[in-house]
Amino acid sequence: MAQARDRQLVLTMFMVGFGFHNDAWRSPSSRADEIGQLSLIRDMAQAAERARLDAVFFADSYGAKGLRDGNYRGASLYEPIAVMGALSGHTDKIGMIGTQSTSWSEPYTVARQFASLDALTGGRVGWNIVTSTRGNENVGRDEMPLPELRYRRAMEFVDVVTKLWDTWDADAVVDDRANALWVDPDRIREINHRGEFFGVQGPLTIPRSPQEWPVMVQAGQSADGIELGSSYADIIYAVQPEKAAAIEFYNMYKQRVRDKGRDPERVKILPGIMPVVGATQSEADDLAAELADCIVESRARDTLEKTLDLDVSDLEPGDRIPQERFIAGANRVKRWYLFRDLAKELTLRELMVHVSRSLGHRFLIGTPASIADSMIDWFEARACDGYNFNPPSVPEGMNNMFELLVPELQERGYFPTDYVGDTFRERSGLMVSDDDVARVRAKYVKTKP
Ligand SMILES: Cc1cc2nc3c(=O)[nH]c(=O)nc-3n(C[C@H](O)[C@H](O)[C@H](O)COP(=O)(O)O)c2cc1C
């Protein structure tokens, strides 16, 4: 085994019980009958913990529109706060990142939920901050607020939450039984926040977190999203299928973090990746082919048409999409151009598989050695600080990642073989500095307005 390197990968996993590959749940070996139950998610979290992953990640959406169309992958069958509470007693060391929306909740509620979970888990919790792109119909709103408004609210929301997490000093609980004083009232502060969206006095009802405050995660790629993430987040999730673009994004992001007076080494950029791993290349190819066969063609066509904004109803699976159907424009995202170029080489079926497989995230089909080579190549080139694994299928594709690929990364010294440190922040190099605390405290209004 190689000596552990100074800079190591941070690895998390998207907890999608259906498998991330579209329709992978149809595979005979899936545990689709247990989705929504504790047994499946517990086994996934424990497998991730045995592999020494930094954290498991629970996405969330505020609606069930995709479910009725058969788009299950993004369905939110596990509410993140509830599931993290349930898993706190079934895991010991692994971090748990849960999504909560700043558009559909209140900062005092979110601050309490994560502070309480952090206390229950001994400092293992993270918050994925999202502004939500849907869900208005379930909170009595006729329209979705525009992104600019959502992010303005999110900035103030996170500002309030971080101030609330700082309202108790670490030594506020004195447990002085002789003098009948459990908590020293002078070591708990109000924040007296009054802003555009929120009025919150504080303090919080819960003592300071064992890791100062929960880890913060953000995945926004727009200018407003990057402003929020670079101001507050410890982990940045991203969709980056190409190395050169990933390096550019990485450098830009770290500079933005530096500009905010924060330490860029303590902000980890983790693009999504789907490793389809086999002990040999042909085993990996077989697994990829088996998962591709799970795809329901009518839905894959639909997904492709929506993603590329064109009509393929007249084409056979073996046809190529004529290039003239791709009409470029200012509203086209990077992924659209990527698929347009791939369409020159791939048949309609191959392209449908490509889009369905990983939603634009990078995927690799190979042996532990070949996939580790590629992951390390990006890491060494500073295209990323680690990865968010999208498990191709559950349990098979997930177990191959943990039993074949992670040991290969450990063998080469790029990933720890055991947990070191007491909290998620310590284990993943995300410690809060004195400067970070001072920055939050500078925002307090000392007296009631
Ligand atoms: C890995 C990853 C996970 C995400 N998880 C969620 C989620 O759970 N809920 C959600 O509403 N949005 C989620 N998003 C969407 C982002 O929060 C964000 O809205 C999106 O990347 C677009 O960026 P923008 O909001 O800056 O335009 C996720 C994005 C990525 C890349």
PDB file of N, CA and C and ligand atoms in Angstrom, residues 57 59-60 99 128 130 132 151 219-222 225 237 239, ligand 1:
ATOM      1  N   PHE A  57     -25.366  11.657   0.779  1.00  0.00           N
ATOM      2  CA  PHE A  57     -26.087  12.888   0.424  1.00  0.00           C
ATOM      3  C   PHE A  57     -27.543  12.583   0.063  1.00  0.00           C
ATOM      4  N   ALA A  59     -30.763  14.209  -1.587  1.00  0.00           N
ATOM      5  CA  ALA A  59     -31.382  15.300  -2.343  1.00  0.00           C
ATOM      6  C   ALA A  59     -32.838  15.436  -1.899  1.00  0.00           C
ATOM      7  N   ASP A  60     -33.498  16.487  -2.354  1.00  0.00           N
ATOM      8  CA  ASP A  60     -34.908  16.645  -2.015  1.00  0.00           C
ATOM      9  C   ASP A  60     -35.598  17.517  -3.040  1.00  0.00           C
ATOM     10  N   THR A  99     -30.774  17.916   2.165  1.00  0.00           N
ATOM     11  CA  THR A  99     -31.208  19.120   1.436  1.00  0.00           C
ATOM     12  C   THR A  99     -32.393  19.767   2.143  1.00  0.00           C
ATOM     13  N   ASN A 128     -27.422  20.758   2.481  1.00  0.00           N
ATOM     14  CA  ASN A 128     -27.359  21.139   1.068  1.00  0.00           C
ATOM     15  C   ASN A 128     -28.377  22.258   0.844  1.00  0.00           C
ATOM     16  N   VAL A 130     -30.544  24.633  -1.102  1.00  0.00           N
ATOM     17  CA  VAL A 130     -31.112  24.823  -2.439  1.00  0.00           C
ATOM     18  C   VAL A 130     -32.213  25.876  -2.390  1.00  0.00           C
ATOM     19  N   SER A 132     -34.658  25.684  -4.769  1.00  0.00           N
ATOM     20  CA  SER A 132     -35.759  24.938  -5.426  1.00  0.00           C
ATOM     21  C   SER A 132     -36.151  25.559  -6.766  1.00  0.00           C
ATOM     22  N   TYR A 151     -32.599  33.654  -4.851  1.00  0.00           N
ATOM     23  CA  TYR A 151     -31.239  33.724  -4.315  1.00  0.00           C
ATOM     24  C   TYR A 151     -31.059  34.886  -3.327  1.00  0.00           C
ATOM     25  N   ALA A 219     -24.926  23.730  -4.749  1.00  0.00           N
ATOM     26  CA  ALA A 219     -24.697  23.188  -6.105  1.00  0.00           C
ATOM     27  C   ALA A 219     -25.114  24.163  -7.193  1.00  0.00           C
ATOM     28  N   GLY A 220     -25.353  25.411  -6.839  1.00  0.00           N
ATOM     29  CA  GLY A 220     -25.778  26.388  -7.852  1.00  0.00           C
ATOM     30  C   GLY A 220     -24.656  26.655  -8.842  1.00  0.00           C
ATOM     31  N   GLN A 221     -25.000  26.760 -10.116  1.00  0.00           N
ATOM     32  CA  GLN A 221     -23.981  27.003 -11.144  1.00  0.00           C
ATOM     33  C   GLN A 221     -24.165  28.382 -11.771  1.00  0.00           C
ATOM     34  N   SER A 222     -25.281  29.057 -11.484  1.00  0.00           N
ATOM     35  CA  SER A 222     -25.508  30.407 -12.030  1.00  0.00           C
ATOM     36  C   SER A 222     -24.658  31.404 -11.239  1.00  0.00           C
ATOM     37  N   GLY A 225     -25.924  31.591  -7.808  1.00  0.00           N
ATOM     38  CA  GLY A 225     -25.611  30.354  -7.089  1.00  0.00           C
ATOM     39  C   GLY A 225     -24.159  30.349  -6.637  1.00  0.00           C
ATOM     40  N   TYR A 237     -21.100  20.985  -5.058  1.00  0.00           N
ATOM     41  CA  TYR A 237     -21.428  19.930  -6.026  1.00  0.00           C
ATOM     42  C   TYR A 237     -21.555  20.568  -7.403  1.00  0.00           C
ATOM     43  N   VAL A 239     -21.875  19.723 -11.983  1.00  0.00           N
ATOM     44  CA  VAL A 239     -21.957  18.829 -13.149  1.00  0.00           C
ATOM     45  C   VAL A 239     -20.814  19.234 -14.064  1.00  0.00           C
TER      46      VAL A 239
HETATM   47  C1  LIG B   1     -25.302  17.151  -7.365  1.00  0.00           C
HETATM   48  C2  LIG B   1     -26.459  18.119  -7.348  1.00  0.00           C
HETATM   49  C3  LIG B   1     -27.463  17.926  -6.426  1.00  0.00           C
HETATM   50  C4  LIG B   1     -28.564  18.784  -6.385  1.00  0.00           C
HETATM   51  N1  LIG B   1     -29.547  18.535  -5.483  1.00  0.00           N
HETATM   52  C5  LIG B   1     -30.657  19.295  -5.480  1.00  0.00           C
HETATM   53  C6  LIG B   1     -31.743  18.997  -4.601  1.00  0.00           C
HETATM   54  O1  LIG B   1     -31.690  18.062  -3.821  1.00  0.00           O
HETATM   55  N2  LIG B   1     -32.848  19.778  -4.653  1.00  0.00           N
HETATM   56  C7  LIG B   1     -32.948  20.844  -5.505  1.00  0.00           C
HETATM   57  O2  LIG B   1     -33.983  21.515  -5.493  1.00  0.00           O
HETATM   58  N3  LIG B   1     -31.932  21.159  -6.347  1.00  0.00           N
HETATM   59  C8  LIG B   1     -30.805  20.404  -6.367  1.00  0.00           C
HETATM   60  N4  LIG B   1     -29.778  20.686  -7.238  1.00  0.00           N
HETATM   61  C9  LIG B   1     -29.895  21.866  -8.124  1.00  0.00           C
HETATM   62  C10 LIG B   1     -29.033  23.011  -7.630  1.00  0.00           C
HETATM   63  O3  LIG B   1     -29.370  23.384  -6.308  1.00  0.00           O
HETATM   64  C11 LIG B   1     -29.158  24.239  -8.558  1.00  0.00           C
HETATM   65  O4  LIG B   1     -30.458  24.742  -8.548  1.00  0.00           O
HETATM   66  C12 LIG B   1     -28.783  23.871  -9.972  1.00  0.00           C
HETATM   67  O5  LIG B   1     -27.481  23.329  -9.989  1.00  0.00           O
HETATM   68  C13 LIG B   1     -28.840  25.091 -10.923  1.00  0.00           C
HETATM   69  O6  LIG B   1     -28.040  26.143 -10.463  1.00  0.00           O
HETATM   70  P1  LIG B   1     -28.646  27.588 -10.219  1.00  0.00           P
HETATM   71  O7  LIG B   1     -29.721  27.410  -9.169  1.00  0.00           O
HETATM   72  O8  LIG B   1     -27.518  28.436  -9.752  1.00  0.00           O
HETATM   73  O9  LIG B   1     -29.228  28.003 -11.533  1.00  0.00           O
HETATM   74  C14 LIG B   1     -28.671  19.856  -7.305  1.00  0.00           C
HETATM   75  C15 LIG B   1     -27.639  20.049  -8.236  1.00  0.00           C
HETATM   76  C16 LIG B   1     -26.543  19.189  -8.274  1.00  0.00           C
HETATM   77  C17 LIG B   1     -25.457  19.416  -9.288  1.00  0.00           C
END
